[in-house]
């Protein structure tokens, strides 16, 4: 097992964006940690409202309903 550093997208991406630039798409495939990724990108999501492509499997994620609720509160709709 190897440890890896974790950093929120809000801390990594937002400070590096040039003035007037925005994020158009975020693809998330993290085997059960989708909500954590979205929470770590909340400022970016609320600022740019990018298209989100999120792979979710119930076998990896028992709290996906909360993820849908968080995104719905921010104006997102679910497409399958």
PDB file of N, CA and C in Angstrom:
ATOM      1  N   UNK A   1       0.848  -1.183   0.000  1.00  0.00           N
ATOM      2  CA  UNK A   1       0.000   0.000   0.000  1.00  0.00           C
ATOM      3  C   UNK A   1       0.887   1.236   0.000  1.00  0.00           C
ATOM      4  N   UNK A   2       0.508   2.185  -0.832  1.00  0.00           N
ATOM      5  CA  UNK A   2       1.267   3.426  -0.932  1.00  0.00           C
ATOM      6  C   UNK A   2       0.360   4.608  -0.619  1.00  0.00           C
ATOM      7  N   UNK A   3       0.837   5.503   0.199  1.00  0.00           N
ATOM      8  CA  UNK A   3       0.082   6.718   0.520  1.00  0.00           C
ATOM      9  C   UNK A   3       0.309   7.765  -0.552  1.00  0.00           C
ATOM     10  N   UNK A   4      -0.724   8.526  -0.828  1.00  0.00           N
ATOM     11  CA  UNK A   4      -0.607   9.619  -1.794  1.00  0.00           C
ATOM     12  C   UNK A   4      -1.156  10.892  -1.164  1.00  0.00           C
ATOM     13  N   UNK A   5      -0.611  11.997  -1.564  1.00  0.00           N
ATOM     14  CA  UNK A   5      -1.084  13.289  -1.062  1.00  0.00           C
ATOM     15  C   UNK A   5      -2.459  13.591  -1.654  1.00  0.00           C
ATOM     16  N   UNK A   6      -3.288  14.230  -0.861  1.00  0.00           N
ATOM     17  CA  UNK A   6      -4.610  14.634  -1.323  1.00  0.00           C
ATOM     18  C   UNK A   6      -4.707  16.147  -1.253  1.00  0.00           C
ATOM     19  N   UNK A   7      -5.276  16.724  -2.296  1.00  0.00           N
ATOM     20  CA  UNK A   7      -5.498  18.167  -2.303  1.00  0.00           C
ATOM     21  C   UNK A   7      -6.831  18.423  -3.004  1.00  0.00           C
ATOM     22  N   UNK A   8      -7.601  19.324  -2.459  1.00  0.00           N
ATOM     23  CA  UNK A   8      -8.902  19.656  -3.033  1.00  0.00           C
ATOM     24  C   UNK A   8      -8.719  20.384  -4.361  1.00  0.00           C
ATOM     25  N   UNK A   9      -9.633  20.133  -5.284  1.00  0.00           N
ATOM     26  CA  UNK A   9      -9.581  20.842  -6.570  1.00  0.00           C
ATOM     27  C   UNK A   9      -9.652  22.346  -6.362  1.00  0.00           C
ATOM     28  N   UNK A  10     -10.428  22.784  -5.373  1.00  0.00           N
ATOM     29  CA  UNK A  10     -10.535  24.216  -5.090  1.00  0.00           C
ATOM     30  C   UNK A  10      -9.173  24.812  -4.736  1.00  0.00           C
ATOM     31  N   UNK A  11      -8.345  24.063  -4.049  1.00  0.00           N
ATOM     32  CA  UNK A  11      -7.020  24.547  -3.671  1.00  0.00           C
ATOM     33  C   UNK A  11      -6.022  24.437  -4.819  1.00  0.00           C
ATOM     34  N   UNK A  12      -6.228  23.489  -5.698  1.00  0.00           N
ATOM     35  CA  UNK A  12      -5.269  23.229  -6.778  1.00  0.00           C
ATOM     36  C   UNK A  12      -5.582  24.001  -8.060  1.00  0.00           C
ATOM     37  N   UNK A  13      -6.837  23.992  -8.461  1.00  0.00           N
ATOM     38  CA  UNK A  13      -7.228  24.555  -9.758  1.00  0.00           C
ATOM     39  C   UNK A  13      -7.519  26.059  -9.683  1.00  0.00           C
ATOM     40  N   UNK A  14      -8.365  26.465  -8.742  1.00  0.00           N
ATOM     41  CA  UNK A  14      -8.802  27.870  -8.703  1.00  0.00           C
ATOM     42  C   UNK A  14      -7.650  28.868  -8.689  1.00  0.00           C
ATOM     43  N   UNK A  15      -6.626  28.693  -7.860  1.00  0.00           N
ATOM     44  CA  UNK A  15      -5.547  29.689  -7.854  1.00  0.00           C
ATOM     45  C   UNK A  15      -4.747  29.732  -9.160  1.00  0.00           C
ATOM     46  N   UNK A  16      -4.827  28.690  -9.970  1.00  0.00           N
ATOM     47  CA  UNK A  16      -4.030  28.609 -11.194  1.00  0.00           C
ATOM     48  C   UNK A  16      -4.765  29.090 -12.447  1.00  0.00           C
ATOM     49  N   UNK A  17      -6.062  29.329 -12.331  1.00  0.00           N
ATOM     50  CA  UNK A  17      -6.824  29.769 -13.504  1.00  0.00           C
ATOM     51  C   UNK A  17      -6.496  31.215 -13.844  1.00  0.00           C
ATOM     52  N   UNK A  18      -6.252  31.451 -15.105  1.00  0.00           N
ATOM     53  CA  UNK A  18      -6.021  32.821 -15.565  1.00  0.00           C
ATOM     54  C   UNK A  18      -7.321  33.613 -15.424  1.00  0.00           C
ATOM     55  N   UNK A  19      -7.194  34.895 -15.251  1.00  0.00           N
ATOM     56  CA  UNK A  19      -8.360  35.774 -15.116  1.00  0.00           C
ATOM     57  C   UNK A  19      -9.264  35.585 -16.327  1.00  0.00           C
ATOM     58  N   UNK A  20     -10.530  35.425 -16.070  1.00  0.00           N
ATOM     59  CA  UNK A  20     -11.500  35.264 -17.143  1.00  0.00           C
ATOM     60  C   UNK A  20     -11.650  33.840 -17.638  1.00  0.00           C
ATOM     61  N   UNK A  21     -10.854  32.903 -17.147  1.00  0.00           N
ATOM     62  CA  UNK A  21     -10.946  31.505 -17.582  1.00  0.00           C
ATOM     63  C   UNK A  21     -11.872  30.742 -16.645  1.00  0.00           C
ATOM     64  N   UNK A  22     -12.438  29.667 -17.149  1.00  0.00           N
ATOM     65  CA  UNK A  22     -13.315  28.847 -16.318  1.00  0.00           C
ATOM     66  C   UNK A  22     -13.094  27.371 -16.637  1.00  0.00           C
ATOM     67  N   UNK A  23     -13.588  26.531 -15.765  1.00  0.00           N
ATOM     68  CA  UNK A  23     -13.545  25.085 -15.959  1.00  0.00           C
ATOM     69  C   UNK A  23     -14.875  24.675 -16.573  1.00  0.00           C
ATOM     70  N   UNK A  24     -14.830  23.964 -17.704  1.00  0.00           N
ATOM     71  CA  UNK A  24     -16.037  23.577 -18.421  1.00  0.00           C
ATOM     72  C   UNK A  24     -16.505  22.163 -18.108  1.00  0.00           C
ATOM     73  N   UNK A  25     -15.581  21.279 -17.712  1.00  0.00           N
ATOM     74  CA  UNK A  25     -15.904  19.867 -17.507  1.00  0.00           C
ATOM     75  C   UNK A  25     -15.040  19.300 -16.392  1.00  0.00           C
ATOM     76  N   UNK A  26     -15.652  18.515 -15.520  1.00  0.00           N
ATOM     77  CA  UNK A  26     -14.927  17.741 -14.524  1.00  0.00           C
ATOM     78  C   UNK A  26     -15.391  16.297 -14.665  1.00  0.00           C
ATOM     79  N   UNK A  27     -14.455  15.370 -14.886  1.00  0.00           N
ATOM     80  CA  UNK A  27     -14.762  13.948 -14.959  1.00  0.00           C
ATOM     81  C   UNK A  27     -14.283  13.314 -13.660  1.00  0.00           C
ATOM     82  N   UNK A  28     -15.178  12.559 -13.020  1.00  0.00           N
ATOM     83  CA  UNK A  28     -14.879  11.957 -11.724  1.00  0.00           C
ATOM     84  C   UNK A  28     -15.118  10.450 -11.805  1.00  0.00           C
ATOM     85  N   UNK A  29     -14.087   9.668 -11.515  1.00  0.00           N
ATOM     86  CA  UNK A  29     -14.177   8.210 -11.454  1.00  0.00           C
ATOM     87  C   UNK A  29     -13.252   7.774 -10.327  1.00  0.00           C
ATOM     88  N   UNK A  30     -13.788   7.718  -9.119  1.00  0.00           N
ATOM     89  CA  UNK A  30     -12.940   7.540  -7.937  1.00  0.00           C
ATOM     90  C   UNK A  30     -13.397   6.410  -7.015  1.00  0.00           C
ATOM     91  N   UNK A  31     -14.183   5.480  -7.531  1.00  0.00           N
ATOM     92  CA  UNK A  31     -14.528   4.250  -6.810  1.00  0.00           C
ATOM     93  C   UNK A  31     -15.025   4.479  -5.385  1.00  0.00           C
ATOM     94  N   UNK A  32     -16.072   5.276  -5.246  1.00  0.00           N
ATOM     95  CA  UNK A  32     -16.719   5.433  -3.951  1.00  0.00           C
ATOM     96  C   UNK A  32     -16.438   6.727  -3.219  1.00  0.00           C
ATOM     97  N   UNK A  33     -15.591   7.582  -3.777  1.00  0.00           N
ATOM     98  CA  UNK A  33     -15.257   8.837  -3.110  1.00  0.00           C
ATOM     99  C   UNK A  33     -15.775  10.054  -3.890  1.00  0.00           C
ATOM    100  N   UNK A  34     -16.838   9.851  -4.631  1.00  0.00           N
ATOM    101  CA  UNK A  34     -17.391  10.913  -5.465  1.00  0.00           C
ATOM    102  C   UNK A  34     -17.835  12.125  -4.640  1.00  0.00           C
ATOM    103  N   UNK A  35     -18.516  11.882  -3.546  1.00  0.00           N
ATOM    104  CA  UNK A  35     -18.992  12.990  -2.719  1.00  0.00           C
ATOM    105  C   UNK A  35     -17.824  13.809  -2.186  1.00  0.00           C
ATOM    106  N   UNK A  36     -16.757  13.149  -1.775  1.00  0.00           N
ATOM    107  CA  UNK A  36     -15.588  13.847  -1.256  1.00  0.00           C
ATOM    108  C   UNK A  36     -14.941  14.723  -2.328  1.00  0.00           C
ATOM    109  N   UNK A  37     -14.893  14.219  -3.566  1.00  0.00           N
ATOM    110  CA  UNK A  37     -14.323  15.013  -4.664  1.00  0.00           C
ATOM    111  C   UNK A  37     -15.191  16.236  -4.926  1.00  0.00           C
ATOM    112  N   UNK A  38     -16.494  16.046  -4.979  1.00  0.00           N
ATOM    113  CA  UNK A  38     -17.410  17.166  -5.221  1.00  0.00           C
ATOM    114  C   UNK A  38     -17.302  18.191  -4.089  1.00  0.00           C
ATOM    115  N   UNK A  39     -17.244  17.724  -2.854  1.00  0.00           N
ATOM    116  CA  UNK A  39     -17.101  18.658  -1.731  1.00  0.00           C
ATOM    117  C   UNK A  39     -15.800  19.444  -1.826  1.00  0.00           C
ATOM    118  N   UNK A  40     -14.739  18.812  -2.319  1.00  0.00           N
ATOM    119  CA  UNK A  40     -13.453  19.488  -2.463  1.00  0.00           C
ATOM    120  C   UNK A  40     -13.374  20.407  -3.669  1.00  0.00           C
ATOM    121  N   UNK A  41     -14.416  20.388  -4.481  1.00  0.00           N
ATOM    122  CA  UNK A  41     -14.466  21.258  -5.660  1.00  0.00           C
ATOM    123  C   UNK A  41     -15.675  22.184  -5.615  1.00  0.00           C
ATOM    124  N   UNK A  42     -16.272  22.341  -4.447  1.00  0.00           N
ATOM    125  CA  UNK A  42     -17.534  23.078  -4.349  1.00  0.00           C
ATOM    126  C   UNK A  42     -17.407  24.531  -4.807  1.00  0.00           C
ATOM    127  N   UNK A  43     -16.348  25.220  -4.445  1.00  0.00           N
ATOM    128  CA  UNK A  43     -16.199  26.620  -4.889  1.00  0.00           C
ATOM    129  C   UNK A  43     -16.086  26.682  -6.406  1.00  0.00           C
ATOM    130  N   UNK A  44     -15.340  25.762  -6.978  1.00  0.00           N
ATOM    131  CA  UNK A  44     -15.175  25.689  -8.436  1.00  0.00           C
ATOM    132  C   UNK A  44     -16.509  25.374  -9.107  1.00  0.00           C
ATOM    133  N   UNK A  45     -17.232  24.415  -8.557  1.00  0.00           N
ATOM    134  CA  UNK A  45     -18.534  24.025  -9.105  1.00  0.00           C
ATOM    135  C   UNK A  45     -19.521  25.188  -9.021  1.00  0.00           C
ATOM    136  N   UNK A  46     -19.562  25.853  -7.889  1.00  0.00           N
ATOM    137  CA  UNK A  46     -20.504  26.963  -7.739  1.00  0.00           C
ATOM    138  C   UNK A  46     -20.115  28.154  -8.608  1.00  0.00           C
ATOM    139  N   UNK A  47     -18.815  28.363  -8.819  1.00  0.00           N
ATOM    140  CA  UNK A  47     -18.374  29.498  -9.626  1.00  0.00           C
ATOM    141  C   UNK A  47     -18.589  29.261 -11.114  1.00  0.00           C
ATOM    142  N   UNK A  48     -18.178  28.080 -11.621  1.00  0.00           N
ATOM    143  CA  UNK A  48     -18.189  27.827 -13.065  1.00  0.00           C
ATOM    144  C   UNK A  48     -19.346  26.961 -13.546  1.00  0.00           C
ATOM    145  N   UNK A  49     -19.993  26.246 -12.638  1.00  0.00           N
ATOM    146  CA  UNK A  49     -21.072  25.319 -12.983  1.00  0.00           C
ATOM    147  C   UNK A  49     -20.680  24.452 -14.195  1.00  0.00           C
ATOM    148  N   UNK A  50     -19.556  23.719 -14.082  1.00  0.00           N
ATOM    149  CA  UNK A  50     -19.100  22.899 -15.216  1.00  0.00           C
ATOM    150  C   UNK A  50     -19.985  21.674 -15.415  1.00  0.00           C
ATOM    151  N   UNK A  51     -19.909  21.100 -16.599  1.00  0.00           N
ATOM    152  CA  UNK A  51     -20.515  19.811 -16.863  1.00  0.00           C
ATOM    153  C   UNK A  51     -19.777  18.799 -15.993  1.00  0.00           C
ATOM    154  N   UNK A  52     -20.517  17.929 -15.319  1.00  0.00           N
ATOM    155  CA  UNK A  52     -19.903  16.909 -14.472  1.00  0.00           C
ATOM    156  C   UNK A  52     -20.198  15.537 -15.056  1.00  0.00           C
ATOM    157  N   UNK A  53     -19.164  14.762 -15.267  1.00  0.00           N
ATOM    158  CA  UNK A  53     -19.294  13.372 -15.695  1.00  0.00           C
ATOM    159  C   UNK A  53     -18.801  12.532 -14.528  1.00  0.00           C
ATOM    160  N   UNK A  54     -19.728  11.860 -13.868  1.00  0.00           N
ATOM    161  CA  UNK A  54     -19.395  11.134 -12.647  1.00  0.00           C
ATOM    162  C   UNK A  54     -19.798   9.670 -12.809  1.00  0.00           C
ATOM    163  N   UNK A  55     -18.832   8.783 -12.709  1.00  0.00           N
ATOM    164  CA  UNK A  55     -19.130   7.353 -12.733  1.00  0.00           C
ATOM    165  C   UNK A  55     -19.397   6.913 -11.301  1.00  0.00           C
ATOM    166  N   UNK A  56     -20.587   6.359 -11.083  1.00  0.00           N
ATOM    167  CA  UNK A  56     -20.991   5.945  -9.744  1.00  0.00           C
ATOM    168  C   UNK A  56     -21.527   4.517  -9.810  1.00  0.00           C
ATOM    169  N   UNK A  57     -21.020   3.679  -8.936  1.00  0.00           N
ATOM    170  CA  UNK A  57     -21.540   2.325  -8.792  1.00  0.00           C
ATOM    171  C   UNK A  57     -21.989   2.147  -7.347  1.00  0.00           C
ATOM    172  N   UNK A  58     -23.199   1.667  -7.158  1.00  0.00           N
ATOM    173  CA  UNK A  58     -23.731   1.496  -5.810  1.00  0.00           C
ATOM    174  C   UNK A  58     -22.855   0.557  -4.984  1.00  0.00           C
ATOM    175  N   UNK A  59     -22.194  -0.394  -5.615  1.00  0.00           N
ATOM    176  CA  UNK A  59     -21.367  -1.328  -4.847  1.00  0.00           C
ATOM    177  C   UNK A  59     -20.164  -0.642  -4.204  1.00  0.00           C
ATOM    178  N   UNK A  60     -19.749   0.508  -4.732  1.00  0.00           N
ATOM    179  CA  UNK A  60     -18.640   1.258  -4.155  1.00  0.00           C
ATOM    180  C   UNK A  60     -19.105   2.405  -3.267  1.00  0.00           C
ATOM    181  N   UNK A  61     -20.361   2.754  -3.373  1.00  0.00           N
ATOM    182  CA  UNK A  61     -20.799   4.008  -2.781  1.00  0.00           C
ATOM    183  C   UNK A  61     -22.205   3.864  -2.213  1.00  0.00           C
ATOM    184  N   UNK A  62     -22.305   3.825  -0.893  1.00  0.00           N
ATOM    185  CA  UNK A  62     -23.623   3.714  -0.283  1.00  0.00           C
ATOM    186  C   UNK A  62     -24.236   5.072   0.048  1.00  0.00           C
ATOM    187  N   UNK A  63     -23.547   6.161  -0.293  1.00  0.00           N
ATOM    188  CA  UNK A  63     -24.093   7.493  -0.020  1.00  0.00           C
ATOM    189  C   UNK A  63     -24.262   8.321  -1.301  1.00  0.00           C
ATOM    190  N   UNK A  64     -24.491   7.638  -2.420  1.00  0.00           N
ATOM    191  CA  UNK A  64     -24.646   8.364  -3.684  1.00  0.00           C
ATOM    192  C   UNK A  64     -25.894   9.233  -3.703  1.00  0.00           C
ATOM    193  N   UNK A  65     -26.930   8.885  -2.923  1.00  0.00           N
ATOM    194  CA  UNK A  65     -28.137   9.720  -2.878  1.00  0.00           C
ATOM    195  C   UNK A  65     -27.791  11.104  -2.334  1.00  0.00           C
ATOM    196  N   UNK A  66     -26.898  11.170  -1.369  1.00  0.00           N
ATOM    197  CA  UNK A  66     -26.457  12.467  -0.816  1.00  0.00           C
ATOM    198  C   UNK A  66     -25.731  13.270  -1.886  1.00  0.00           C
ATOM    199  N   UNK A  67     -24.925  12.608  -2.698  1.00  0.00           N
ATOM    200  CA  UNK A  67     -24.226  13.285  -3.795  1.00  0.00           C
ATOM    201  C   UNK A  67     -25.234  13.920  -4.746  1.00  0.00           C
ATOM    202  N   UNK A  68     -26.258  13.164  -5.130  1.00  0.00           N
ATOM    203  CA  UNK A  68     -27.281  13.704  -6.026  1.00  0.00           C
ATOM    204  C   UNK A  68     -27.987  14.896  -5.390  1.00  0.00           C
ATOM    205  N   UNK A  69     -28.247  14.810  -4.095  1.00  0.00           N
ATOM    206  CA  UNK A  69     -28.910  15.904  -3.388  1.00  0.00           C
ATOM    207  C   UNK A  69     -28.047  17.168  -3.386  1.00  0.00           C
ATOM    208  N   UNK A  70     -26.767  17.017  -3.099  1.00  0.00           N
ATOM    209  CA  UNK A  70     -25.837  18.154  -3.080  1.00  0.00           C
ATOM    210  C   UNK A  70     -25.796  18.827  -4.450  1.00  0.00           C
ATOM    211  N   UNK A  71     -25.734  18.032  -5.499  1.00  0.00           N
ATOM    212  CA  UNK A  71     -25.665  18.595  -6.850  1.00  0.00           C
ATOM    213  C   UNK A  71     -27.008  19.201  -7.276  1.00  0.00           C
ATOM    214  N   UNK A  72     -28.100  18.552  -6.919  1.00  0.00           N
ATOM    215  CA  UNK A  72     -29.428  19.084  -7.256  1.00  0.00           C
ATOM    216  C   UNK A  72     -29.627  20.455  -6.603  1.00  0.00           C
ATOM    217  N   UNK A  73     -29.135  20.617  -5.371  1.00  0.00           N
ATOM    218  CA  UNK A  73     -29.240  21.906  -4.676  1.00  0.00           C
ATOM    219  C   UNK A  73     -28.495  23.014  -5.417  1.00  0.00           C
ATOM    220  N   UNK A  74     -27.570  22.641  -6.275  1.00  0.00           N
ATOM    221  CA  UNK A  74     -26.777  23.615  -7.024  1.00  0.00           C
ATOM    222  C   UNK A  74     -27.218  23.694  -8.499  1.00  0.00           C
ATOM    223  N   UNK A  75     -28.383  23.162  -8.801  1.00  0.00           N
ATOM    224  CA  UNK A  75     -28.962  23.309 -10.126  1.00  0.00           C
ATOM    225  C   UNK A  75     -28.614  22.217 -11.120  1.00  0.00           C
ATOM    226  N   UNK A  76     -27.984  21.153 -10.666  1.00  0.00           N
ATOM    227  CA  UNK A  76     -27.640  20.054 -11.575  1.00  0.00           C
ATOM    228  C   UNK A  76     -28.783  19.075 -11.693  1.00  0.00           C
ATOM    229  N   UNK A  77     -28.859  18.428 -12.857  1.00  0.00           N
ATOM    230  CA  UNK A  77     -29.838  17.367 -13.090  1.00  0.00           C
ATOM    231  C   UNK A  77     -29.075  16.101 -13.440  1.00  0.00           C
ATOM    232  N   UNK A  78     -29.656  14.983 -13.097  1.00  0.00           N
ATOM    233  CA  UNK A  78     -29.020  13.696 -13.335  1.00  0.00           C
ATOM    234  C   UNK A  78     -29.438  13.106 -14.675  1.00  0.00           C
ATOM    235  N   UNK A  79     -28.454  12.650 -15.429  1.00  0.00           N
ATOM    236  CA  UNK A  79     -28.706  11.932 -16.682  1.00  0.00           C
ATOM    237  C   UNK A  79     -28.033  10.577 -16.583  1.00  0.00           C
ATOM    238  N   UNK A  80     -28.723   9.549 -17.000  1.00  0.00           N
ATOM    239  CA  UNK A  80     -28.154   8.202 -16.929  1.00  0.00           C
ATOM    240  C   UNK A  80     -27.904   7.700 -18.336  1.00  0.00           C
TER     241      UNK A  80
END
